[in-house]
Amino acid sequence: MKKIYILVVAFAVLVVYAGCKKGFNAELTYANYPLAATWAKGTPFYSPNPQIFMPATGTWRSFFSFSFTSEAEPDVIGFGNPFVPGRGTNALFMNSLYTSQQLTADSGFYNVTIPKCFRLVPKSVDSTFTGTVEVIPQDVVLTRRNRTTFIIKISAASTPGTYDTRTGLMEVSVKFNEASIGGDTAVIRRYRFTP
């Protein structure tokens, strides 16, 4: 009787396992690799040498922007100031891009925070050094001196960015929707970062 019971239980487990495995089709993200740490060091006030391409002059312009990541999402880079509560940074050069909007000089409002901006996706589990950079689509809120706000929507450009942890180069294009301030709905800006 005991042998029959064990056989029935084993058969039931096998049927359940086979049924679950057959319908399982999840996409691996390899998020266990601390990819973002290449461009988001744990040291206070770290900036990953961000640069924005200026089409008018055909040159790259450096700016300062604090970056960070988390143990919960080691494949995601955010921009802000985690070391001073309520303060942000010049995320994606936005403070400079939108000076015509008379952004407030109060750094608690002036500086921009984008907690989750880029997701780094390895090409495969065997290729943890290189992969693509996905822009996480979202509304970024900026505040003017009179405390009114406006939203700039950011999303991915037509082609994903790339990264290489061996060379330290991350390049990505971001699409800006500036309709809220009477601008274009698809302004593409190119960025690169090095540790």
PDB file of C-alpha atoms in Angstrom:
ATOM      1  CA  MET A   1       0.000   0.000   0.000  1.00  0.00           C
ATOM      2  CA  LYS A   2       2.843   2.360   0.870  1.00  0.00           C
ATOM      3  CA  LYS A   3       4.542   1.679  -2.510  1.00  0.00           C
ATOM      4  CA  ILE A   4       1.342   2.449  -4.418  1.00  0.00           C
ATOM      5  CA  TYR A   5       0.919   5.721  -2.501  1.00  0.00           C
ATOM      6  CA  ILE A   6       4.509   6.770  -3.319  1.00  0.00           C
ATOM      7  CA  LEU A   7       4.009   5.888  -7.004  1.00  0.00           C
ATOM      8  CA  VAL A   8       0.759   7.880  -7.164  1.00  0.00           C
ATOM      9  CA  VAL A   9       2.410  10.934  -5.547  1.00  0.00           C
ATOM     10  CA  ALA A  10       5.446  10.681  -7.856  1.00  0.00           C
ATOM     11  CA  PHE A  11       3.177  10.390 -10.907  1.00  0.00           C
ATOM     12  CA  ALA A  12       1.120  13.428  -9.791  1.00  0.00           C
ATOM     13  CA  VAL A  13       4.273  15.514  -9.285  1.00  0.00           C
ATOM     14  CA  LEU A  14       5.571  14.483 -12.716  1.00  0.00           C
ATOM     15  CA  VAL A  15       2.277  15.422 -14.405  1.00  0.00           C
ATOM     16  CA  VAL A  16       2.160  18.827 -12.666  1.00  0.00           C
ATOM     17  CA  TYR A  17       5.833  19.508 -13.483  1.00  0.00           C
ATOM     18  CA  ALA A  18       5.429  18.566 -17.134  1.00  0.00           C
ATOM     19  CA  GLY A  19       2.266  20.665 -17.434  1.00  0.00           C
ATOM     20  CA  CYS A  20       3.898  23.727 -15.871  1.00  0.00           C
ATOM     21  CA  LYS A  21       7.093  23.417 -17.889  1.00  0.00           C
ATOM     22  CA  LYS A  22       5.238  23.042 -21.157  1.00  0.00           C
ATOM     23  CA  GLY A  23       3.418  26.374 -20.750  1.00  0.00           C
ATOM     24  CA  PHE A  24       6.383  28.306 -19.314  1.00  0.00           C
ATOM     25  CA  ASN A  25       7.822  30.842 -21.736  1.00  0.00           C
ATOM     26  CA  ALA A  26       9.400  33.643 -19.681  1.00  0.00           C
ATOM     27  CA  GLU A  27      12.105  35.877 -21.121  1.00  0.00           C
ATOM     28  CA  LEU A  28      15.328  35.974 -19.115  1.00  0.00           C
ATOM     29  CA  THR A  29      16.665  39.388 -18.117  1.00  0.00           C
ATOM     30  CA  TYR A  30      19.870  38.362 -16.313  1.00  0.00           C
ATOM     31  CA  ALA A  31      19.202  41.142 -13.799  1.00  0.00           C
ATOM     32  CA  ASN A  32      21.405  39.397 -11.233  1.00  0.00           C
ATOM     33  CA  TYR A  33      24.486  40.918 -12.858  1.00  0.00           C
ATOM     34  CA  PRO A  34      25.407  44.320 -11.328  1.00  0.00           C
ATOM     35  CA  LEU A  35      25.588  46.004 -14.730  1.00  0.00           C
ATOM     36  CA  ALA A  36      24.504  49.496 -13.764  1.00  0.00           C
ATOM     37  CA  ALA A  37      27.293  49.754 -11.175  1.00  0.00           C
ATOM     38  CA  THR A  38      29.734  50.500 -14.004  1.00  0.00           C
ATOM     39  CA  TRP A  39      28.021  53.878 -14.524  1.00  0.00           C
ATOM     40  CA  ALA A  40      26.460  54.311 -11.068  1.00  0.00           C
ATOM     41  CA  LYS A  41      29.094  53.930  -8.373  1.00  0.00           C
ATOM     42  CA  GLY A  42      28.124  53.689  -4.732  1.00  0.00           C
ATOM     43  CA  THR A  43      30.261  56.693  -3.830  1.00  0.00           C
ATOM     44  CA  PRO A  44      28.449  59.914  -2.866  1.00  0.00           C
ATOM     45  CA  PHE A  45      27.873  62.466  -5.634  1.00  0.00           C
ATOM     46  CA  TYR A  46      29.205  60.237  -8.415  1.00  0.00           C
ATOM     47  CA  SER A  47      28.693  61.440 -11.992  1.00  0.00           C
ATOM     48  CA  PRO A  48      29.392  59.009 -14.884  1.00  0.00           C
ATOM     49  CA  ASN A  49      31.009  61.637 -17.153  1.00  0.00           C
ATOM     50  CA  PRO A  50      27.783  62.278 -19.078  1.00  0.00           C
ATOM     51  CA  GLN A  51      27.933  64.015 -22.452  1.00  0.00           C
ATOM     52  CA  ILE A  52      25.217  65.220 -24.815  1.00  0.00           C
ATOM     53  CA  PHE A  53      25.727  65.677 -28.543  1.00  0.00           C
ATOM     54  CA  MET A  54      25.102  69.253 -29.679  1.00  0.00           C
ATOM     55  CA  PRO A  55      23.962  69.127 -33.342  1.00  0.00           C
ATOM     56  CA  ALA A  56      24.419  72.891 -33.852  1.00  0.00           C
ATOM     57  CA  THR A  57      28.177  72.642 -33.250  1.00  0.00           C
ATOM     58  CA  GLY A  58      28.719  68.939 -34.025  1.00  0.00           C
ATOM     59  CA  THR A  59      30.434  68.461 -30.661  1.00  0.00           C
ATOM     60  CA  TRP A  60      29.890  66.561 -27.421  1.00  0.00           C
ATOM     61  CA  ARG A  61      29.221  68.699 -24.349  1.00  0.00           C
ATOM     62  CA  SER A  62      30.022  67.439 -20.863  1.00  0.00           C
ATOM     63  CA  PHE A  63      27.685  68.052 -17.950  1.00  0.00           C
ATOM     64  CA  PHE A  64      27.330  66.872 -14.376  1.00  0.00           C
ATOM     65  CA  SER A  65      24.621  64.458 -13.258  1.00  0.00           C
ATOM     66  CA  PHE A  66      24.512  62.141 -10.231  1.00  0.00           C
ATOM     67  CA  SER A  67      23.655  58.524 -11.034  1.00  0.00           C
ATOM     68  CA  PHE A  68      22.617  55.602  -8.871  1.00  0.00           C
ATOM     69  CA  THR A  69      21.398  52.016  -8.985  1.00  0.00           C
ATOM     70  CA  SER A  70      19.987  49.592  -6.428  1.00  0.00           C
ATOM     71  CA  GLU A  71      20.484  46.019  -5.304  1.00  0.00           C
ATOM     72  CA  ALA A  72      16.844  45.346  -6.166  1.00  0.00           C
ATOM     73  CA  GLU A  73      17.387  46.375  -9.804  1.00  0.00           C
ATOM     74  CA  PRO A  74      21.120  46.137 -10.546  1.00  0.00           C
ATOM     75  CA  ASP A  75      20.437  46.511 -14.264  1.00  0.00           C
ATOM     76  CA  VAL A  76      18.726  49.924 -13.950  1.00  0.00           C
ATOM     77  CA  ILE A  77      20.381  53.362 -13.816  1.00  0.00           C
ATOM     78  CA  GLY A  78      18.620  56.329 -12.302  1.00  0.00           C
ATOM     79  CA  PHE A  79      19.541  59.996 -11.954  1.00  0.00           C
ATOM     80  CA  GLY A  80      19.027  62.051  -8.828  1.00  0.00           C
ATOM     81  CA  ASN A  81      20.702  62.839  -5.539  1.00  0.00           C
ATOM     82  CA  PRO A  82      20.178  59.943  -3.124  1.00  0.00           C
ATOM     83  CA  PHE A  83      22.571  61.547  -0.636  1.00  0.00           C
ATOM     84  CA  VAL A  84      20.510  64.705  -0.025  1.00  0.00           C
ATOM     85  CA  PRO A  85      16.777  63.981   0.450  1.00  0.00           C
ATOM     86  CA  GLY A  86      14.494  65.997  -1.811  1.00  0.00           C
ATOM     87  CA  ARG A  87      17.272  67.049  -4.172  1.00  0.00           C
ATOM     88  CA  GLY A  88      17.848  65.978  -7.747  1.00  0.00           C
ATOM     89  CA  THR A  89      20.483  66.581 -10.413  1.00  0.00           C
ATOM     90  CA  ASN A  90      20.885  67.782 -14.007  1.00  0.00           C
ATOM     91  CA  ALA A  91      19.381  64.554 -15.351  1.00  0.00           C
ATOM     92  CA  LEU A  92      19.826  64.257 -19.142  1.00  0.00           C
ATOM     93  CA  PHE A  93      20.996  67.915 -19.192  1.00  0.00           C
ATOM     94  CA  MET A  94      17.339  68.928 -18.727  1.00  0.00           C
ATOM     95  CA  ASN A  95      18.080  71.854 -16.396  1.00  0.00           C
ATOM     96  CA  SER A  96      20.121  73.407 -19.184  1.00  0.00           C
ATOM     97  CA  LEU A  97      17.830  72.382 -22.049  1.00  0.00           C
ATOM     98  CA  TYR A  98      14.801  74.117 -20.541  1.00  0.00           C
ATOM     99  CA  THR A  99      16.246  77.349 -19.089  1.00  0.00           C
ATOM    100  CA  SER A 100      13.789  79.324 -21.252  1.00  0.00           C
ATOM    101  CA  GLN A 101      11.052  77.945 -18.985  1.00  0.00           C
ATOM    102  CA  GLN A 102      12.550  79.910 -16.089  1.00  0.00           C
ATOM    103  CA  LEU A 103      13.217  76.940 -13.896  1.00  0.00           C
ATOM    104  CA  THR A 104      13.414  77.747 -10.220  1.00  0.00           C
ATOM    105  CA  ALA A 105      16.803  78.377  -8.652  1.00  0.00           C
ATOM    106  CA  ASP A 106      15.664  76.502  -5.531  1.00  0.00           C
ATOM    107  CA  SER A 107      17.632  73.290  -5.950  1.00  0.00           C
ATOM    108  CA  GLY A 108      14.897  71.257  -4.285  1.00  0.00           C
ATOM    109  CA  PHE A 109      12.733  72.029  -7.307  1.00  0.00           C
ATOM    110  CA  TYR A 110      15.274  72.980  -9.959  1.00  0.00           C
ATOM    111  CA  ASN A 111      17.133  69.714 -10.036  1.00  0.00           C
ATOM    112  CA  VAL A 112      15.484  66.843 -11.888  1.00  0.00           C
ATOM    113  CA  THR A 113      15.067  63.291 -10.627  1.00  0.00           C
ATOM    114  CA  ILE A 114      14.574  60.262 -12.886  1.00  0.00           C
ATOM    115  CA  PRO A 115      14.772  57.290 -10.475  1.00  0.00           C
ATOM    116  CA  LYS A 116      14.646  54.681 -13.248  1.00  0.00           C
ATOM    117  CA  CYS A 117      15.933  55.968 -16.566  1.00  0.00           C
ATOM    118  CA  PHE A 118      17.915  53.242 -18.380  1.00  0.00           C
ATOM    119  CA  ARG A 119      17.672  49.451 -18.270  1.00  0.00           C
ATOM    120  CA  LEU A 120      20.748  47.492 -19.369  1.00  0.00           C
ATOM    121  CA  VAL A 121      19.957  44.214 -21.115  1.00  0.00           C
ATOM    122  CA  PRO A 122      22.790  41.724 -21.769  1.00  0.00           C
ATOM    123  CA  LYS A 123      22.888  40.026 -25.162  1.00  0.00           C
ATOM    124  CA  SER A 124      22.846  36.638 -23.437  1.00  0.00           C
ATOM    125  CA  VAL A 125      23.695  34.980 -20.141  1.00  0.00           C
ATOM    126  CA  ASP A 126      27.153  34.234 -21.595  1.00  0.00           C
ATOM    127  CA  SER A 127      27.686  37.826 -22.744  1.00  0.00           C
ATOM    128  CA  THR A 128      27.557  39.882 -19.571  1.00  0.00           C
ATOM    129  CA  PHE A 129      29.957  42.526 -20.900  1.00  0.00           C
ATOM    130  CA  THR A 130      27.867  43.917 -23.750  1.00  0.00           C
ATOM    131  CA  GLY A 131      24.222  44.546 -24.450  1.00  0.00           C
ATOM    132  CA  THR A 132      21.562  47.112 -25.195  1.00  0.00           C
ATOM    133  CA  VAL A 133      20.323  50.163 -23.301  1.00  0.00           C
ATOM    134  CA  GLU A 134      16.564  50.588 -23.059  1.00  0.00           C
ATOM    135  CA  VAL A 135      15.050  53.958 -22.171  1.00  0.00           C
ATOM    136  CA  ILE A 136      12.275  53.491 -19.613  1.00  0.00           C
ATOM    137  CA  PRO A 137       9.356  55.598 -20.949  1.00  0.00           C
ATOM    138  CA  GLN A 138       7.964  58.112 -18.467  1.00  0.00           C
ATOM    139  CA  ASP A 139       6.846  61.659 -17.728  1.00  0.00           C
ATOM    140  CA  VAL A 140       9.551  63.862 -16.209  1.00  0.00           C
ATOM    141  CA  VAL A 141       8.177  66.771 -14.167  1.00  0.00           C
ATOM    142  CA  LEU A 142      10.077  70.088 -14.101  1.00  0.00           C
ATOM    143  CA  THR A 143       9.214  73.090 -11.903  1.00  0.00           C
ATOM    144  CA  ARG A 144       9.337  76.773 -12.839  1.00  0.00           C
ATOM    145  CA  ARG A 145      10.166  79.677 -10.502  1.00  0.00           C
ATOM    146  CA  ASN A 146       6.462  80.395  -9.987  1.00  0.00           C
ATOM    147  CA  ARG A 147       6.049  76.742  -8.872  1.00  0.00           C
ATOM    148  CA  THR A 148       4.035  75.746 -11.943  1.00  0.00           C
ATOM    149  CA  THR A 149       5.148  72.515 -13.522  1.00  0.00           C
ATOM    150  CA  PHE A 150       5.449  71.067 -16.998  1.00  0.00           C
ATOM    151  CA  ILE A 151       6.031  67.555 -18.242  1.00  0.00           C
ATOM    152  CA  ILE A 152       8.595  66.302 -20.729  1.00  0.00           C
ATOM    153  CA  LYS A 153       7.885  62.771 -21.886  1.00  0.00           C
ATOM    154  CA  ILE A 154      10.940  60.629 -22.541  1.00  0.00           C
ATOM    155  CA  SER A 155      11.059  57.329 -24.387  1.00  0.00           C
ATOM    156  CA  ALA A 156      13.299  55.233 -26.590  1.00  0.00           C
ATOM    157  CA  ALA A 157      14.517  56.391 -29.974  1.00  0.00           C
ATOM    158  CA  SER A 158      14.093  54.047 -32.938  1.00  0.00           C
ATOM    159  CA  THR A 159      17.269  52.093 -32.162  1.00  0.00           C
ATOM    160  CA  PRO A 160      18.321  50.927 -28.696  1.00  0.00           C
ATOM    161  CA  GLY A 161      21.515  52.147 -27.120  1.00  0.00           C
ATOM    162  CA  THR A 162      24.540  49.974 -26.444  1.00  0.00           C
ATOM    163  CA  TYR A 163      26.934  49.409 -23.577  1.00  0.00           C
ATOM    164  CA  ASP A 164      30.254  47.654 -23.020  1.00  0.00           C
ATOM    165  CA  THR A 165      31.450  47.199 -19.448  1.00  0.00           C
ATOM    166  CA  ARG A 166      35.003  46.420 -20.657  1.00  0.00           C
ATOM    167  CA  THR A 167      35.484  49.749 -22.461  1.00  0.00           C
ATOM    168  CA  GLY A 168      33.143  51.600 -20.092  1.00  0.00           C
ATOM    169  CA  LEU A 169      31.224  53.197 -22.942  1.00  0.00           C
ATOM    170  CA  MET A 170      27.452  53.484 -22.844  1.00  0.00           C
ATOM    171  CA  GLU A 171      25.674  55.272 -25.706  1.00  0.00           C
ATOM    172  CA  VAL A 172      21.953  55.900 -25.988  1.00  0.00           C
ATOM    173  CA  SER A 173      19.501  58.129 -27.838  1.00  0.00           C
ATOM    174  CA  VAL A 174      16.442  59.474 -26.018  1.00  0.00           C
ATOM    175  CA  LYS A 175      13.244  60.779 -27.601  1.00  0.00           C
ATOM    176  CA  PHE A 176      11.798  63.887 -25.933  1.00  0.00           C
ATOM    177  CA  ASN A 177       8.159  64.909 -26.343  1.00  0.00           C
ATOM    178  CA  GLU A 178       8.080  68.655 -25.675  1.00  0.00           C
ATOM    179  CA  ALA A 179       4.441  69.248 -26.667  1.00  0.00           C
ATOM    180  CA  SER A 180       3.604  70.554 -23.179  1.00  0.00           C
ATOM    181  CA  ILE A 181       5.764  73.637 -23.820  1.00  0.00           C
ATOM    182  CA  GLY A 182       4.817  74.040 -27.484  1.00  0.00           C
ATOM    183  CA  GLY A 183       7.735  72.036 -28.807  1.00  0.00           C
ATOM    184  CA  ASP A 184       8.206  69.051 -31.074  1.00  0.00           C
ATOM    185  CA  THR A 185       6.843  65.646 -30.100  1.00  0.00           C
ATOM    186  CA  ALA A 186       9.926  63.706 -31.216  1.00  0.00           C
ATOM    187  CA  VAL A 187      13.209  65.459 -30.420  1.00  0.00           C
ATOM    188  CA  ILE A 188      16.045  62.912 -30.473  1.00  0.00           C
ATOM    189  CA  ARG A 189      19.053  63.584 -28.254  1.00  0.00           C
ATOM    190  CA  ARG A 190      22.202  61.476 -28.112  1.00  0.00           C
ATOM    191  CA  TYR A 191      24.102  60.735 -24.898  1.00  0.00           C
ATOM    192  CA  ARG A 192      27.201  58.863 -23.881  1.00  0.00           C
ATOM    193  CA  PHE A 193      28.584  57.941 -20.472  1.00  0.00           C
ATOM    194  CA  THR A 194      31.968  56.656 -19.266  1.00  0.00           C
ATOM    195  CA  PRO A 195      32.917  55.667 -15.704  1.00  0.00           C
TER     196      PRO A 195
END
